[in-house]
mmCIF file of N, CA, C and O in Angstrom:
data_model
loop_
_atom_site.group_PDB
_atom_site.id
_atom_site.type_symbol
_atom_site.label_atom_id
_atom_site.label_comp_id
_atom_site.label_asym_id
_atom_site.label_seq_id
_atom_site.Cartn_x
_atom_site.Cartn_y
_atom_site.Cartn_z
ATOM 1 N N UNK R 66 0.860 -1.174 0.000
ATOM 2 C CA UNK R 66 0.000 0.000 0.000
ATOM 3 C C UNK R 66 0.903 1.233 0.000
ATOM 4 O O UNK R 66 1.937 1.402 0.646
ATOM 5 N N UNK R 67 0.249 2.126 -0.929
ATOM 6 C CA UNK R 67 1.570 3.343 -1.033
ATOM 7 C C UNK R 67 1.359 4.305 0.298
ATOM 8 O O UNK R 67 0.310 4.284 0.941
ATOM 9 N N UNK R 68 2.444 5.122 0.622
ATOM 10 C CA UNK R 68 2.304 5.955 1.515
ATOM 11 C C UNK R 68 1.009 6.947 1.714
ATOM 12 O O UNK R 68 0.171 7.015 0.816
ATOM 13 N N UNK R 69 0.882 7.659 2.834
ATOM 14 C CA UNK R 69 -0.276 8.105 3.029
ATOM 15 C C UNK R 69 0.091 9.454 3.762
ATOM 16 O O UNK R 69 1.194 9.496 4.307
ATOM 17 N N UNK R 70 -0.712 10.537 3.826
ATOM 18 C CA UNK R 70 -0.791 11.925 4.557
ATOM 19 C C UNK R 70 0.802 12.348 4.441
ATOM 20 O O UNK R 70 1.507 12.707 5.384
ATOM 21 N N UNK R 71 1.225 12.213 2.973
ATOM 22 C CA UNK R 71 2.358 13.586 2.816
ATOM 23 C C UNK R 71 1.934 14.474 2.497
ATOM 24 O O UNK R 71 1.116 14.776 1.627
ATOM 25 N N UNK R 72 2.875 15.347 3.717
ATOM 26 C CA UNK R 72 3.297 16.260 3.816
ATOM 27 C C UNK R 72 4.461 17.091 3.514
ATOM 28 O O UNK R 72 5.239 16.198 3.847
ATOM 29 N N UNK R 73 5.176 17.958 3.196
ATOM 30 C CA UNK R 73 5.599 18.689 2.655
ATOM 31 C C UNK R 73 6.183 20.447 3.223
ATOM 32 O O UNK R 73 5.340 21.344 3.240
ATOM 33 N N UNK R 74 7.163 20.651 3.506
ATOM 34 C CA UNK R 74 7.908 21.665 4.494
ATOM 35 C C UNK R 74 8.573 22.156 4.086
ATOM 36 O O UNK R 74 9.638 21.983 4.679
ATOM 37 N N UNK R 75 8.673 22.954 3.085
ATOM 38 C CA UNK R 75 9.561 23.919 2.178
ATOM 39 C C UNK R 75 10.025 24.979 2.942
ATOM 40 O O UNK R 75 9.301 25.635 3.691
ATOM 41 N N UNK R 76 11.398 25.195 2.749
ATOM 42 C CA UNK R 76 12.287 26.433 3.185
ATOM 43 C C UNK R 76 13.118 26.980 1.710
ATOM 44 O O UNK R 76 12.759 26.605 0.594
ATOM 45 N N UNK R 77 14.042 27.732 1.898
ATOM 46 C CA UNK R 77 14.807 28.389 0.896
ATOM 47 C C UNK R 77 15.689 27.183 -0.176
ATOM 48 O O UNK R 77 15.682 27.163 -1.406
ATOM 49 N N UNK R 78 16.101 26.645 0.368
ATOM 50 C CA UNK R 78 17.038 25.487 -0.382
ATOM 51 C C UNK R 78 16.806 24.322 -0.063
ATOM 52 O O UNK R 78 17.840 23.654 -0.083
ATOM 53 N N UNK R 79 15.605 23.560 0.330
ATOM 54 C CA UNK R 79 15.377 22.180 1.144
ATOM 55 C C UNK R 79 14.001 21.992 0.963
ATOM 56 O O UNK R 79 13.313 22.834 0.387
ATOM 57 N N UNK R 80 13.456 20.723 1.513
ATOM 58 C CA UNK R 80 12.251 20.614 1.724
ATOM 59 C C UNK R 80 12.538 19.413 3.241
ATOM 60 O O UNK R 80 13.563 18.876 3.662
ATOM 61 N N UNK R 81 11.279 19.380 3.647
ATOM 62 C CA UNK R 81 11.318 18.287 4.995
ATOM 63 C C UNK R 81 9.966 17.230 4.678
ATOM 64 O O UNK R 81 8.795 17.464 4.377
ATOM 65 N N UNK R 82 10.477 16.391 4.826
ATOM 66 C CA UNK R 82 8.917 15.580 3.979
ATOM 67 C C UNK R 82 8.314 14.555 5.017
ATOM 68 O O UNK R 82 9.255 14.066 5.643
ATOM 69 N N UNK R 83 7.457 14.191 5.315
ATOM 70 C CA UNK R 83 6.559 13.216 6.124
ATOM 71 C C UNK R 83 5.965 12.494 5.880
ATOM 72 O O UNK R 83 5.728 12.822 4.717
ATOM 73 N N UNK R 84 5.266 11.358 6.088
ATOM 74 C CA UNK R 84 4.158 10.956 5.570
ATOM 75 C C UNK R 84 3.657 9.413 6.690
ATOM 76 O O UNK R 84 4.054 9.085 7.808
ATOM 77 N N UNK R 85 2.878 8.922 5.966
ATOM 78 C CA UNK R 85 2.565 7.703 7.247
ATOM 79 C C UNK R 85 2.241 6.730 6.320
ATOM 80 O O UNK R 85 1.511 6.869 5.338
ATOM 81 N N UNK R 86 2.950 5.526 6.766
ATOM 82 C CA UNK R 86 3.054 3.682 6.622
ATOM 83 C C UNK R 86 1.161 4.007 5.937
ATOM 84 O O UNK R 86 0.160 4.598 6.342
ATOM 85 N N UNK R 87 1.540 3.241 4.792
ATOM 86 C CA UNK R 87 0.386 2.562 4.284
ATOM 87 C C UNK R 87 -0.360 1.372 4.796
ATOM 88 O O UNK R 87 -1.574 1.203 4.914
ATOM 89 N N UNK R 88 0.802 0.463 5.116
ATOM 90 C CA UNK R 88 0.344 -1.049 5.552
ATOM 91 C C UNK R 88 1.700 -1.168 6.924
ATOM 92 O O UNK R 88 2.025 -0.345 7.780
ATOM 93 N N UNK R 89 2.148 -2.352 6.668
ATOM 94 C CA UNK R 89 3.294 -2.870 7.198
ATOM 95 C C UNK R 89 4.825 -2.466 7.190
ATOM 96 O O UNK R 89 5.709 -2.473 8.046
ATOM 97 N N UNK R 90 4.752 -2.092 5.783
ATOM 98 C CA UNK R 90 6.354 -1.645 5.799
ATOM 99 C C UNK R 90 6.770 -0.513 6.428
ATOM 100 O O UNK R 90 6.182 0.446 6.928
ATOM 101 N N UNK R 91 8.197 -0.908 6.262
ATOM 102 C CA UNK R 91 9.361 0.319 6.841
ATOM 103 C C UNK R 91 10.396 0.415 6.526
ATOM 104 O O UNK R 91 11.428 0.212 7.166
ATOM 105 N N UNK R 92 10.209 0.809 5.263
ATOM 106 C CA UNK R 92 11.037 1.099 4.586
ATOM 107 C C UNK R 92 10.507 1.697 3.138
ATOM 108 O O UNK R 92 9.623 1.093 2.531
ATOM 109 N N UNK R 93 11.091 2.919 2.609
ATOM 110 C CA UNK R 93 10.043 3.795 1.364
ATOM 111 C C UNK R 93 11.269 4.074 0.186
ATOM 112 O O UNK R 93 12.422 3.875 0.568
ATOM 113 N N UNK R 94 11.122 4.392 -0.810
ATOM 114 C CA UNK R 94 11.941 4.972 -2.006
ATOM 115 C C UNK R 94 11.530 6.358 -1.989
ATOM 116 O O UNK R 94 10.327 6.618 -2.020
ATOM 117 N N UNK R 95 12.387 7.267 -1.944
ATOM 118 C CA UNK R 95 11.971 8.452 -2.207
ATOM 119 C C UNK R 95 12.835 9.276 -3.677
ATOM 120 O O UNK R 95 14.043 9.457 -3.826
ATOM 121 N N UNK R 96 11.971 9.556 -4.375
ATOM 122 C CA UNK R 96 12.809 10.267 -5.810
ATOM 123 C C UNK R 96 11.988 11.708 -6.021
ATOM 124 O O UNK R 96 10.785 11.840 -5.797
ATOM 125 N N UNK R 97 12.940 12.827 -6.528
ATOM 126 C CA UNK R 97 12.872 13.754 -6.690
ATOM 127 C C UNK R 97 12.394 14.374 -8.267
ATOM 128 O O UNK R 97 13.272 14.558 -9.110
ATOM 129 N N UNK R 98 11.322 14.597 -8.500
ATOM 130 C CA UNK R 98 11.076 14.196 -9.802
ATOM 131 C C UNK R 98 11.065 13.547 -10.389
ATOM 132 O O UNK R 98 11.793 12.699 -9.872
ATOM 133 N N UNK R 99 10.551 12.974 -11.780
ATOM 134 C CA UNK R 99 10.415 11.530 -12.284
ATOM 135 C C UNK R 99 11.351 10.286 -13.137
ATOM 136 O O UNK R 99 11.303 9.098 -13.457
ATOM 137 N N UNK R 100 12.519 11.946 -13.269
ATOM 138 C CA UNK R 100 13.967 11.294 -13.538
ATOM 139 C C UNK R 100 14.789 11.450 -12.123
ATOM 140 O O UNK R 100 15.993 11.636 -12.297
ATOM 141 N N UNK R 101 14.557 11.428 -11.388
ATOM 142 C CA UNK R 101 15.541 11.690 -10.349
ATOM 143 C C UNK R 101 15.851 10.041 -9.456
ATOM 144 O O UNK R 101 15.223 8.995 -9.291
ATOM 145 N N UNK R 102 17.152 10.584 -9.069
ATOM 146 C CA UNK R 102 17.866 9.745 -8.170
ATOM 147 C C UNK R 102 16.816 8.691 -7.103
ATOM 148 O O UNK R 102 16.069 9.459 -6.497
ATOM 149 N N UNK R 103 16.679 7.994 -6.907
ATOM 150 C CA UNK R 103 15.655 6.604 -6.359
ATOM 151 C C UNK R 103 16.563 6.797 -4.707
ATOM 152 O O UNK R 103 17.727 6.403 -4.786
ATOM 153 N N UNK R 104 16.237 7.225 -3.598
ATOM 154 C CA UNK R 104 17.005 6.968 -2.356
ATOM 155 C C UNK R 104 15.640 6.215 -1.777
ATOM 156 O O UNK R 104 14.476 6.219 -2.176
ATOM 157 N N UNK R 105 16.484 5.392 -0.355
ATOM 158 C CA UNK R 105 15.805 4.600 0.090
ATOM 159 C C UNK R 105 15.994 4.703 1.163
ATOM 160 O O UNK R 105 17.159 4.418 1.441
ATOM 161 N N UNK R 106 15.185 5.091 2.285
ATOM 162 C CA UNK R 106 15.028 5.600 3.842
ATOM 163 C C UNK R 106 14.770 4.216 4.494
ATOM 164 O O UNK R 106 14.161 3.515 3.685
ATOM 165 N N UNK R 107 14.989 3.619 5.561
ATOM 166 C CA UNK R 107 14.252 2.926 6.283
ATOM 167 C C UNK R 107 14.223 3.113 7.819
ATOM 168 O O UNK R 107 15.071 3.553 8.595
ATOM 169 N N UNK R 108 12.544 2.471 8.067
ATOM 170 C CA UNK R 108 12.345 3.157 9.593
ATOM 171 C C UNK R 108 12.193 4.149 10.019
ATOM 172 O O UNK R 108 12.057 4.395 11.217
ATOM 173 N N UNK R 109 12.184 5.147 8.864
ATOM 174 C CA UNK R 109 11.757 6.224 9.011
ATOM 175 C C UNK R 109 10.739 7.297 8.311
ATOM 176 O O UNK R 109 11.064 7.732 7.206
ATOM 177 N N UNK R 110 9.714 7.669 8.819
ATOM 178 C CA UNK R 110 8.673 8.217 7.582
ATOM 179 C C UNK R 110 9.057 9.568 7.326
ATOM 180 O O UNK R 110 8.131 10.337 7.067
ATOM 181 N N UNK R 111 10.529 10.153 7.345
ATOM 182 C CA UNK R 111 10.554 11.483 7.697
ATOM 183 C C UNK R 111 11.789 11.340 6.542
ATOM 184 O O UNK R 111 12.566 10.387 6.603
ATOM 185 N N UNK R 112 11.911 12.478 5.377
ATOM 186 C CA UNK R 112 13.314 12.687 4.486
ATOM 187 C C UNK R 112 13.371 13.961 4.418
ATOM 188 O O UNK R 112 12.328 14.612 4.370
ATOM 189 N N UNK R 113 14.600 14.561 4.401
ATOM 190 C CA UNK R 113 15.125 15.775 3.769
ATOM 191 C C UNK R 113 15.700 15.726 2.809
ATOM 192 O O UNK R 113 16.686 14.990 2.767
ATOM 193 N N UNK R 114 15.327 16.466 1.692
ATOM 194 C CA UNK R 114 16.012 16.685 0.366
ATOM 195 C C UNK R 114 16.593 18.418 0.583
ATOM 196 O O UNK R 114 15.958 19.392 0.988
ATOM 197 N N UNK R 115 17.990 18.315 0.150
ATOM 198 C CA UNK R 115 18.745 19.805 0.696
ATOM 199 C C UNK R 115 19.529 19.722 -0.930
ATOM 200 O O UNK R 115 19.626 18.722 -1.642
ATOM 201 N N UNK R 116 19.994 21.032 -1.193
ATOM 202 C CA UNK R 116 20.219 21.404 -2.504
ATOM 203 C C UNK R 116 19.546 21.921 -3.890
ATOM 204 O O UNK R 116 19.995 21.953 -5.036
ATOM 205 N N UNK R 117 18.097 22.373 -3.256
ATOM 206 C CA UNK R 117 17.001 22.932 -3.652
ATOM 207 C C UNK R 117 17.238 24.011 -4.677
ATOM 208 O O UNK R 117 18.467 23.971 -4.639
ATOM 209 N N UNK R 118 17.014 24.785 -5.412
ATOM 210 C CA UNK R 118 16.695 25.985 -5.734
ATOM 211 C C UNK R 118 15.713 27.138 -5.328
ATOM 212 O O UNK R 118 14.608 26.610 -5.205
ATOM 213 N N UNK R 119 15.620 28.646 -5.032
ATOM 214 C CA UNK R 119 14.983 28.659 -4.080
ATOM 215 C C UNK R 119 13.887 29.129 -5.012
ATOM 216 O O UNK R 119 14.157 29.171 -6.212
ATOM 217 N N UNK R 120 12.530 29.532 -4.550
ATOM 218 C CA UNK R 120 11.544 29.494 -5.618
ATOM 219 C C UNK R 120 11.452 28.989 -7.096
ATOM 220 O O UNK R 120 11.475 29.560 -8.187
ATOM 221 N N UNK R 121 11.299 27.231 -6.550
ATOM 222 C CA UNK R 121 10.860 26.383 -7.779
ATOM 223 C C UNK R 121 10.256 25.443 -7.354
ATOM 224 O O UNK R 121 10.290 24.933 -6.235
ATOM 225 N N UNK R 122 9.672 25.180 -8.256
ATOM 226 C CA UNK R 122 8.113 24.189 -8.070
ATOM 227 C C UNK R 122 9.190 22.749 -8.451
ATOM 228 O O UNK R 122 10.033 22.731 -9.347
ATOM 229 N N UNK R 123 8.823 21.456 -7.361
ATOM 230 C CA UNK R 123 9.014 20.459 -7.465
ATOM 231 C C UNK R 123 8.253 19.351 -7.375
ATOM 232 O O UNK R 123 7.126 19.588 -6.938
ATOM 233 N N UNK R 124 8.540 17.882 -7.715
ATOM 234 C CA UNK R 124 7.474 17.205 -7.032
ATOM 235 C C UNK R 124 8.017 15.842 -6.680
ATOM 236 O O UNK R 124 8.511 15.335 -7.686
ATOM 237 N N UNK R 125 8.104 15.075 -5.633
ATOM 238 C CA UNK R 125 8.359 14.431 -5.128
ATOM 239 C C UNK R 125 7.749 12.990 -5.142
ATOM 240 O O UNK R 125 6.698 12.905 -4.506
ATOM 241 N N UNK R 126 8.176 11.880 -5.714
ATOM 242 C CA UNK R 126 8.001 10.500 -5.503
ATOM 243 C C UNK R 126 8.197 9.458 -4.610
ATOM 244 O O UNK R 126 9.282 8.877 -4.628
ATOM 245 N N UNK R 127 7.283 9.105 -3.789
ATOM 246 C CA UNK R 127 7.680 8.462 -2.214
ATOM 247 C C UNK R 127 6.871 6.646 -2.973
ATOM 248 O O UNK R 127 5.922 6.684 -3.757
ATOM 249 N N UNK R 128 7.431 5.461 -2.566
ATOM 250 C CA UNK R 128 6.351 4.286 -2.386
ATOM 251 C C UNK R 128 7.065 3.527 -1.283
ATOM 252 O O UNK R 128 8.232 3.629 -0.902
ATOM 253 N N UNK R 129 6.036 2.704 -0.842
ATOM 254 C CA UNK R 129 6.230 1.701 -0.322
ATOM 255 C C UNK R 129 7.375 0.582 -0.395
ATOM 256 O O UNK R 129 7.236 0.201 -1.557
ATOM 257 N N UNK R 130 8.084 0.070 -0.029
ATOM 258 C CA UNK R 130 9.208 -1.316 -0.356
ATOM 259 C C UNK R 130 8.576 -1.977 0.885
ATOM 260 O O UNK R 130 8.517 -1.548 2.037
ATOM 261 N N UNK R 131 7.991 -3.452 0.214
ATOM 262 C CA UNK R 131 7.673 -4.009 1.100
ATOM 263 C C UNK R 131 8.162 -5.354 0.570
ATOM 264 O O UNK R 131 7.588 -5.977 -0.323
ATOM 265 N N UNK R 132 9.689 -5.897 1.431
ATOM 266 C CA UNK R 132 10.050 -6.799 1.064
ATOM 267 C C UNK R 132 10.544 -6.995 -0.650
ATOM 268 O O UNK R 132 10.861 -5.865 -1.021
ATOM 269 N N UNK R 133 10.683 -7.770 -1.556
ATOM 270 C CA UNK R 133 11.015 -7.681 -3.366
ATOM 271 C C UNK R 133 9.594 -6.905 -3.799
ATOM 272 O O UNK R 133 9.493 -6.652 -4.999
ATOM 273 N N UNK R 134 8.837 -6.632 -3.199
ATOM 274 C CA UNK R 134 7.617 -5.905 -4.201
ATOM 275 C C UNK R 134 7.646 -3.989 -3.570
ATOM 276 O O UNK R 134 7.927 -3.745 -2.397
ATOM 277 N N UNK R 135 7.429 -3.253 -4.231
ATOM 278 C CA UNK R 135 6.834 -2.088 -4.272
ATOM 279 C C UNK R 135 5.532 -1.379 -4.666
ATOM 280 O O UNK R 135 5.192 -1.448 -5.847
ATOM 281 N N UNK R 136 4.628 -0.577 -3.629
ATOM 282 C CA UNK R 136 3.784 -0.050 -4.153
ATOM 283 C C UNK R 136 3.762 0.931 -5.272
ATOM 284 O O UNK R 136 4.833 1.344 -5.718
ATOM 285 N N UNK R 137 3.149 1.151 -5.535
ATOM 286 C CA UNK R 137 2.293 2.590 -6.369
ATOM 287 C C UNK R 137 3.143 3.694 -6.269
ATOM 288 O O UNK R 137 3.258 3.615 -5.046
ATOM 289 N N UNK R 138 3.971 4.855 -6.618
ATOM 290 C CA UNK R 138 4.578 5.752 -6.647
ATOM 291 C C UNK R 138 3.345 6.760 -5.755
ATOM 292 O O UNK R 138 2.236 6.908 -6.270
ATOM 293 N N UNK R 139 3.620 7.309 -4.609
ATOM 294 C CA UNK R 139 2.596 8.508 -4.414
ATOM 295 C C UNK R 139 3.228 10.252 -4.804
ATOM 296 O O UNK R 139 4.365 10.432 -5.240
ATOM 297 N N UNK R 140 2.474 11.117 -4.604
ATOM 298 C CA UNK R 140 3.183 12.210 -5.090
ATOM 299 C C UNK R 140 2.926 13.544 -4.201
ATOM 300 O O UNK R 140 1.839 13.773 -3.670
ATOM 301 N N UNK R 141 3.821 14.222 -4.124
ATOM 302 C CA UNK R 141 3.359 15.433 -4.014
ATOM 303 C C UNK R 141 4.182 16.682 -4.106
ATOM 304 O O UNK R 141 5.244 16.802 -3.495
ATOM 305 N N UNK R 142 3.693 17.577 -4.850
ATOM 306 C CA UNK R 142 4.365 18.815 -5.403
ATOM 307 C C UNK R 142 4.823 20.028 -3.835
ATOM 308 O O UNK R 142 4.273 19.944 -2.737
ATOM 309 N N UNK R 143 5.665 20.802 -4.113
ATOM 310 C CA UNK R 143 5.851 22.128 -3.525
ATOM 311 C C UNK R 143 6.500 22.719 -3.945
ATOM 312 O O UNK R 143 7.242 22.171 -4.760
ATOM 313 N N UNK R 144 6.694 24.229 -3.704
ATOM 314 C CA UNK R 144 7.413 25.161 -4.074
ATOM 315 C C UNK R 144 8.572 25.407 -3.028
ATOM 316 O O UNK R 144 8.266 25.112 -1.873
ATOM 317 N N UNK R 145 9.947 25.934 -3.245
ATOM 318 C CA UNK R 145 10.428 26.542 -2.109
ATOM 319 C C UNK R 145 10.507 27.671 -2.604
ATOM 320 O O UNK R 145 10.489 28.122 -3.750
ATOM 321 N N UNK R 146 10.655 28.332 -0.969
ATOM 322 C CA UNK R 146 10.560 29.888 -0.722
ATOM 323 C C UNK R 146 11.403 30.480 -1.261
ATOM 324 O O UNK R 146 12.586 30.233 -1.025
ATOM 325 N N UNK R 147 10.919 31.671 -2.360
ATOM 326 C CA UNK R 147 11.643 32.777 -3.040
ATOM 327 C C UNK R 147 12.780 33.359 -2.279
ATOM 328 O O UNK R 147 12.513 33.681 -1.121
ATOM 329 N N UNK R 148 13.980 33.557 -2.689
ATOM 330 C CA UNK R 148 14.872 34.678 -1.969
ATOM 331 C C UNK R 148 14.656 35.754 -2.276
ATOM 332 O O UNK R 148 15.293 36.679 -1.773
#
């Protein structure tokens, strides 16, 4: 089951991201746009992405790893704050 209630915490050059366990797992893929780099958090529902640009619209790819299978890509966009 893909992640659930992201959230999203934009500052000048970063974002802070959240979200909550779909099912069982613990452990998520998180990618930065739809060509971007695939990182993989575990045990934790919480990532920072740092190296931002500051006022630009992004959008973020979080799923599930549960064991050899993966859910559904979930999504969600933000902006960071203009300098």
């Amino acid at each position: 089951i893909m992640p659930q209630s992201i959230t999203s915490i934009p500052s000048l050059n970063s974002v802070s991201l959240s979200w909550s366990a779909g099912g069982n797992e613990n452990s998520w893929e998180v990618r930065l746009g739809e060509n971007g780099v695939t990182q993989t958090t575990n045990n934790n529902s919480n990532f920072n992405i740092t190296g931002l640009s500051s006022g630009t619209t992004y959008t973020v790819y979080i799923r599930s790893v549960c064991g050899a299978t993966h859910s559904t890509w979930a999504q969600t966009s933000f902006t960071t704050i203009q300098s």
